[in-house]
mmCIF file of C-alpha atoms in Angstrom:
data_model
loop_
_atom_site.group_PDB
_atom_site.id
_atom_site.type_symbol
_atom_site.label_atom_id
_atom_site.label_comp_id
_atom_site.label_asym_id
_atom_site.label_seq_id
_atom_site.Cartn_x
_atom_site.Cartn_y
_atom_site.Cartn_z
ATOM 1 C CA MET P 45 85.440 41.234 28.449
ATOM 2 C CA SER P 46 81.878 40.923 29.686
ATOM 3 C CA LEU P 47 80.472 37.664 31.057
ATOM 4 C CA ILE P 48 76.850 38.559 30.360
ATOM 5 C CA PRO P 49 76.672 36.675 27.026
ATOM 6 C CA TRP P 50 78.017 33.543 28.772
ATOM 7 C CA LEU P 51 75.364 33.719 31.465
ATOM 8 C CA ARG P 52 72.527 33.669 28.924
ATOM 9 C CA TRP P 53 73.367 30.251 27.497
ATOM 10 C CA ASN P 54 70.543 28.461 29.282
ATOM 11 C CA GLU P 55 67.778 30.923 28.362
ATOM 12 C CA ALA P 56 65.192 29.806 25.850
ATOM 13 C CA PRO P 57 65.568 31.328 22.393
ATOM 14 C CA PRO P 58 63.036 34.037 21.615
ATOM 15 C CA ARG P 59 59.937 32.511 20.051
ATOM 16 C CA LEU P 60 57.905 34.075 17.323
ATOM 17 C CA SER P 61 54.222 34.497 17.953
ATOM 18 C CA SER P 62 52.139 31.506 16.953
ATOM 19 C CA ARG P 63 49.293 33.777 15.869
ATOM 20 C CA SER P 64 48.903 34.813 12.264
ATOM 21 C CA PRO P 65 49.206 38.467 11.224
ATOM 22 C CA ALA P 66 45.509 38.470 10.307
ATOM 23 C CA GLU P 67 44.670 37.667 13.940
ATOM 24 C CA MET P 68 47.009 40.325 15.285
ATOM 25 C CA VAL P 69 45.651 43.189 13.145
ATOM 26 C CA PRO P 70 42.303 43.615 14.979
ATOM 27 C CA GLU P 71 44.023 43.373 18.346
ATOM 28 C CA THR P 72 46.674 45.931 17.370
ATOM 29 C CA LEU P 73 44.099 48.366 16.009
ATOM 30 C CA MET P 74 41.861 48.017 19.065
ATOM 31 C CA VAL P 75 44.829 48.553 21.409
ATOM 32 C CA GLU P 76 45.635 51.708 19.440
ATOM 33 C CA LEU P 77 42.015 52.887 19.769
ATOM 34 C CA GLU P 78 42.012 52.305 23.523
ATOM 35 C CA GLY P 79 45.324 54.136 23.924
ATOM 36 C CA GLN P 80 44.082 57.105 21.912
ATOM 37 C CA MET P 81 40.867 57.163 23.943
ATOM 38 C CA ARG P 82 42.866 57.275 27.182
ATOM 39 C CA GLU P 83 45.014 60.070 25.779
ATOM 40 C CA ALA P 84 41.943 62.046 24.651
ATOM 41 C CA GLU P 85 40.426 61.524 28.094
ATOM 42 C CA ARG P 86 43.614 62.782 29.762
ATOM 43 C CA GLN P 87 43.680 65.861 27.530
ATOM 44 C CA GLN P 88 40.014 66.549 28.178
ATOM 45 C CA TRP P 89 40.594 66.279 31.935
ATOM 46 C CA GLY P 90 43.585 68.634 31.638
ATOM 47 C CA ARG P 91 41.505 71.182 29.728
ATOM 48 C CA SER P 92 38.704 71.041 32.295
ATOM 49 C CA ASN P 93 41.274 71.496 35.107
ATOM 50 C CA ALA P 94 42.726 74.518 33.334
ATOM 51 C CA VAL P 95 39.243 76.044 32.992
ATOM 52 C CA ARG P 96 38.531 75.353 36.686
ATOM 53 C CA LYS P 97 41.835 76.999 37.696
ATOM 54 C CA ILE P 98 41.043 80.074 35.667
ATOM 55 C CA ARG P 99 37.510 80.267 37.047
ATOM 56 C CA THR P 100 38.414 79.811 40.731
ATOM 57 C CA GLY P 101 41.925 81.221 40.676
ATOM 58 C CA VAL P 102 43.162 78.465 43.003
ATOM 59 C CA ASP P 103 44.500 75.005 42.222
ATOM 60 C CA TYR P 104 43.365 72.324 44.663
ATOM 61 C CA SER P 105 44.276 69.364 42.449
ATOM 62 C CA TRP P 106 47.270 68.562 44.654
ATOM 63 C CA LEU P 107 45.081 68.258 47.710
ATOM 64 C CA ALA P 108 42.653 65.584 46.647
ATOM 65 C CA SER P 109 42.205 64.105 43.257
ATOM 66 C CA ALA P 110 38.756 62.707 42.644
ATOM 67 C CA PRO P 111 38.650 59.552 40.551
ATOM 68 C CA ARG P 112 38.181 60.494 36.952
ATOM 69 C CA PRO P 113 35.241 58.959 35.147
ATOM 70 C CA THR P 114 36.453 56.819 32.283
ATOM 71 C CA TYR P 115 34.694 56.507 28.958
ATOM 72 C CA ASP P 116 34.318 53.010 27.562
ATOM 73 C CA LEU P 117 32.863 51.692 24.325
ATOM 74 C CA SER P 118 29.576 49.856 24.409
ATOM 75 C CA PRO P 119 29.912 46.103 23.712
ATOM 76 C CA GLY P 120 27.972 46.439 20.450
ATOM 77 C CA GLU P 121 30.167 49.248 19.195
ATOM 78 C CA ARG P 122 33.298 47.344 20.220
ATOM 79 C CA LEU P 123 32.146 44.264 18.269
ATOM 80 C CA GLN P 124 31.368 46.361 15.204
ATOM 81 C CA LEU P 125 34.797 47.989 15.302
ATOM 82 C CA GLU P 126 36.507 44.622 15.777
ATOM 83 C CA GLY P 127 34.588 43.303 12.753
ATOM 84 C CA VAL P 128 35.759 46.206 10.619
ATOM 85 C CA CYS P 129 39.328 45.795 11.939
ATOM 86 C CA ALA P 130 39.280 42.123 10.920
ATOM 87 C CA LYS P 131 38.732 43.176 7.289
ATOM 88 C CA ILE P 132 41.957 45.206 7.247
ATOM 89 C CA HIS P 133 44.881 43.493 5.524
ATOM 90 C CA PRO P 134 48.049 43.317 7.676
ATOM 91 C CA SER P 135 50.004 45.502 5.240
ATOM 92 C CA TYR P 136 47.473 48.319 5.778
ATOM 93 C CA CYS P 137 47.574 48.176 9.585
ATOM 94 C CA GLY P 138 50.551 50.531 9.954
ATOM 95 C CA PRO P 139 49.220 53.175 7.538
ATOM 96 C CA ALA P 140 45.823 53.005 9.290
ATOM 97 C CA ILE P 141 47.425 53.667 12.678
ATOM 98 C CA LEU P 142 49.503 56.530 11.271
ATOM 99 C CA ARG P 143 46.445 58.142 9.663
ATOM 100 C CA PHE P 144 44.463 57.749 12.906
ATOM 101 C CA ARG P 145 47.231 59.372 14.943
ATOM 102 C CA GLN P 146 47.518 62.188 12.407
ATOM 103 C CA LEU P 147 43.781 62.937 12.595
ATOM 104 C CA MET P 148 43.865 62.746 16.388
ATOM 105 C CA ALA P 149 46.679 65.306 16.487
ATOM 106 C CA GLU P 150 44.934 67.611 14.010
ATOM 107 C CA GLN P 151 41.425 67.528 15.450
ATOM 108 C CA GLU P 152 41.972 66.852 19.180
ATOM 109 C CA PRO P 153 38.491 65.298 19.507
ATOM 110 C CA GLU P 154 36.508 64.679 22.679
ATOM 111 C CA VAL P 155 36.603 61.132 24.045
ATOM 112 C CA GLN P 156 33.155 60.320 22.689
ATOM 113 C CA GLU P 157 34.228 61.286 19.146
ATOM 114 C CA VAL P 158 37.353 59.095 19.043
ATOM 115 C CA SER P 159 35.535 55.904 18.019
ATOM 116 C CA ARG P 160 33.727 57.751 15.191
ATOM 117 C CA LEU P 161 37.063 59.112 13.959
ATOM 118 C CA PHE P 162 38.590 55.631 14.185
ATOM 119 C CA ARG P 163 35.709 54.161 12.184
ATOM 120 C CA SER P 164 36.159 56.801 9.457
ATOM 121 C CA VAL P 165 39.880 55.958 9.199
ATOM 122 C CA LEU P 166 39.059 52.262 8.866
ATOM 123 C CA GLN P 167 36.532 53.043 6.120
ATOM 124 C CA GLU P 168 39.186 55.085 4.255
ATOM 125 C CA VAL P 169 41.602 52.177 4.474
ATOM 126 C CA LEU P 170 38.986 49.685 3.244
ATOM 127 C CA GLU P 171 38.179 51.940 0.263
ATOM 128 C CA ARG P 172 41.888 52.264 -0.549
ATOM 129 C CA MET P 173 42.222 48.471 -0.330
ATOM 130 C CA LYS P 174 39.329 48.023 -2.769
ATOM 131 C CA GLN P 175 40.775 50.562 -5.203
ATOM 132 C CA GLU P 176 44.207 48.966 -5.144
ATOM 133 C CA GLU P 177 42.700 45.494 -5.518
ATOM 134 C CA ALA P 178 40.720 46.667 -8.562
ATOM 135 C CA ALA P 179 43.855 48.210 -10.079
ATOM 136 C CA HIS P 180 45.810 45.037 -9.356
ATOM 137 C CA LYS P 181 43.056 42.949 -10.952
ATOM 138 C CA LEU P 182 43.151 45.099 -14.105
ATOM 139 C CA THR P 183 46.924 44.829 -14.402
ATOM 140 C CA ARG P 184 46.700 41.059 -13.854
ATOM 141 C CA GLN P 185 44.055 40.797 -16.600
ATOM 142 C CA TRP P 186 46.167 42.942 -18.884
ATOM 143 C CA SER P 187 49.309 40.915 -18.275
ATOM 144 C CA LEU P 188 47.463 37.585 -18.733
ATOM 145 C CA ARG P 189 45.780 38.743 -21.938
ATOM 146 C CA PRO P 190 46.967 36.703 -24.940
ATOM 147 C CA ARG P 191 49.327 38.618 -27.123
ATOM 148 C CA GLY P 192 48.343 39.025 -30.731
ATOM 149 C CA SER P 193 50.830 38.153 -33.436
ATOM 150 C CA LEU P 194 51.652 40.263 -36.461
ATOM 151 C CA ALA P 195 49.570 37.972 -38.668
ATOM 152 C CA THR P 196 46.399 38.644 -36.697
ATOM 153 C CA PHE P 197 47.169 42.348 -36.749
ATOM 154 C CA ARG P 198 47.384 42.288 -40.563
ATOM 155 C CA SER P 199 44.050 40.530 -40.848
ATOM 156 C CA ARG P 200 42.340 43.069 -38.578
ATOM 157 C CA ALA P 201 43.756 46.251 -40.064
ATOM 158 C CA ARG P 202 44.107 47.029 -43.721
ATOM 159 C CA ILE P 203 46.650 49.667 -44.430
ATOM 160 C CA THR P 204 46.025 51.642 -47.589
ATOM 161 C CA PRO P 205 48.696 54.253 -47.978
ATOM 162 C CA PHE P 206 46.977 56.046 -50.844
ATOM 163 C CA ALA P 207 43.526 56.257 -49.278
ATOM 164 C CA SER P 208 42.714 59.687 -48.028
ATOM 165 C CA ASP P 209 39.714 61.621 -46.836
ATOM 166 C CA ILE P 210 41.007 64.722 -48.576
ATOM 167 C CA ARG P 211 39.183 65.281 -51.816
ATOM 168 C CA THR P 212 41.294 66.105 -54.829
ATOM 169 C CA ILE P 213 40.478 67.576 -58.207
ATOM 170 C CA SER P 214 41.404 64.344 -59.948
ATOM 171 C CA GLN P 215 38.804 62.435 -57.924
ATOM 172 C CA ASP P 216 36.122 64.904 -58.992
ATOM 173 C CA VAL P 217 37.162 64.548 -62.630
ATOM 174 C CA GLU P 218 37.177 60.742 -62.386
ATOM 175 C CA ARG P 219 33.669 60.681 -60.928
ATOM 176 C CA ASP P 220 32.239 62.786 -63.723
ATOM 177 C CA ALA P 221 33.994 60.855 -66.501
ATOM 178 C CA PRO P 222 32.352 57.770 -67.966
ATOM 179 C CA PRO P 223 33.885 54.496 -66.796
ATOM 180 C CA PRO P 224 36.658 53.231 -69.034
ATOM 181 C CA PRO P 225 35.919 50.225 -71.169
ATOM 182 C CA ARG P 226 36.432 47.044 -69.261
ATOM 183 C CA THR P 227 39.250 44.690 -70.066
ATOM 184 C CA TRP P 228 37.865 41.220 -70.667
ATOM 185 C CA SER P 229 40.420 39.506 -68.491
ATOM 186 C CA MET P 230 39.397 41.528 -65.461
ATOM 187 C CA PRO P 231 36.078 41.362 -63.597
ATOM 188 C CA GLU P 232 33.991 44.501 -63.484
ATOM 189 C CA PHE P 233 33.368 46.160 -60.150
ATOM 190 C CA ARG P 234 31.124 49.165 -59.932
ATOM 191 C CA ALA P 235 30.118 51.177 -56.918
ATOM 192 C CA GLN P 236 26.449 51.923 -56.634
ATOM 193 C CA LYS P 237 25.692 55.530 -57.347
ATOM 194 C CA GLU P 238 23.888 57.434 -54.658
ATOM 195 C CA ASP P 239 21.357 59.969 -55.883
#
């Protein structure tokens, strides 16, 4: 039997974050962007090293490694991206990160292109959010629409089982025949003749 569970009795219970999910979404997305930028930078440095090895035929990277220049976003661009990230709903954060990683793996962009790719993914997610919100709004309107009863249906639609658009011989004969004499107990209705 292990004594480790007994030794943890005085530790504080794990606390949940006091921040709301809406506050965590921009931070999570920006951390993902920075990580992908570092990875793209590392891959770009590896490719340039491979080209240098092929060109010179000798690898001196073990001897002295020069500090690599790092690419960083401008403050204006960072603020714009954070503003767009703040519009993303928390339920779309995961799919946005997955789509961004998928595009990064497919395209293998240069470091300077990563922020543009990230912005395009965020725009896709915002468009999808708008489309789903519009669809949700339509279904909500449809479900809240008052239901019509059978009585209102009867008043709107007259069903005449014997009415037909198909002309018959008897209709032609009836049109050419003079109208029958009217019965005095019934009112007389006549359709206006069109010439």
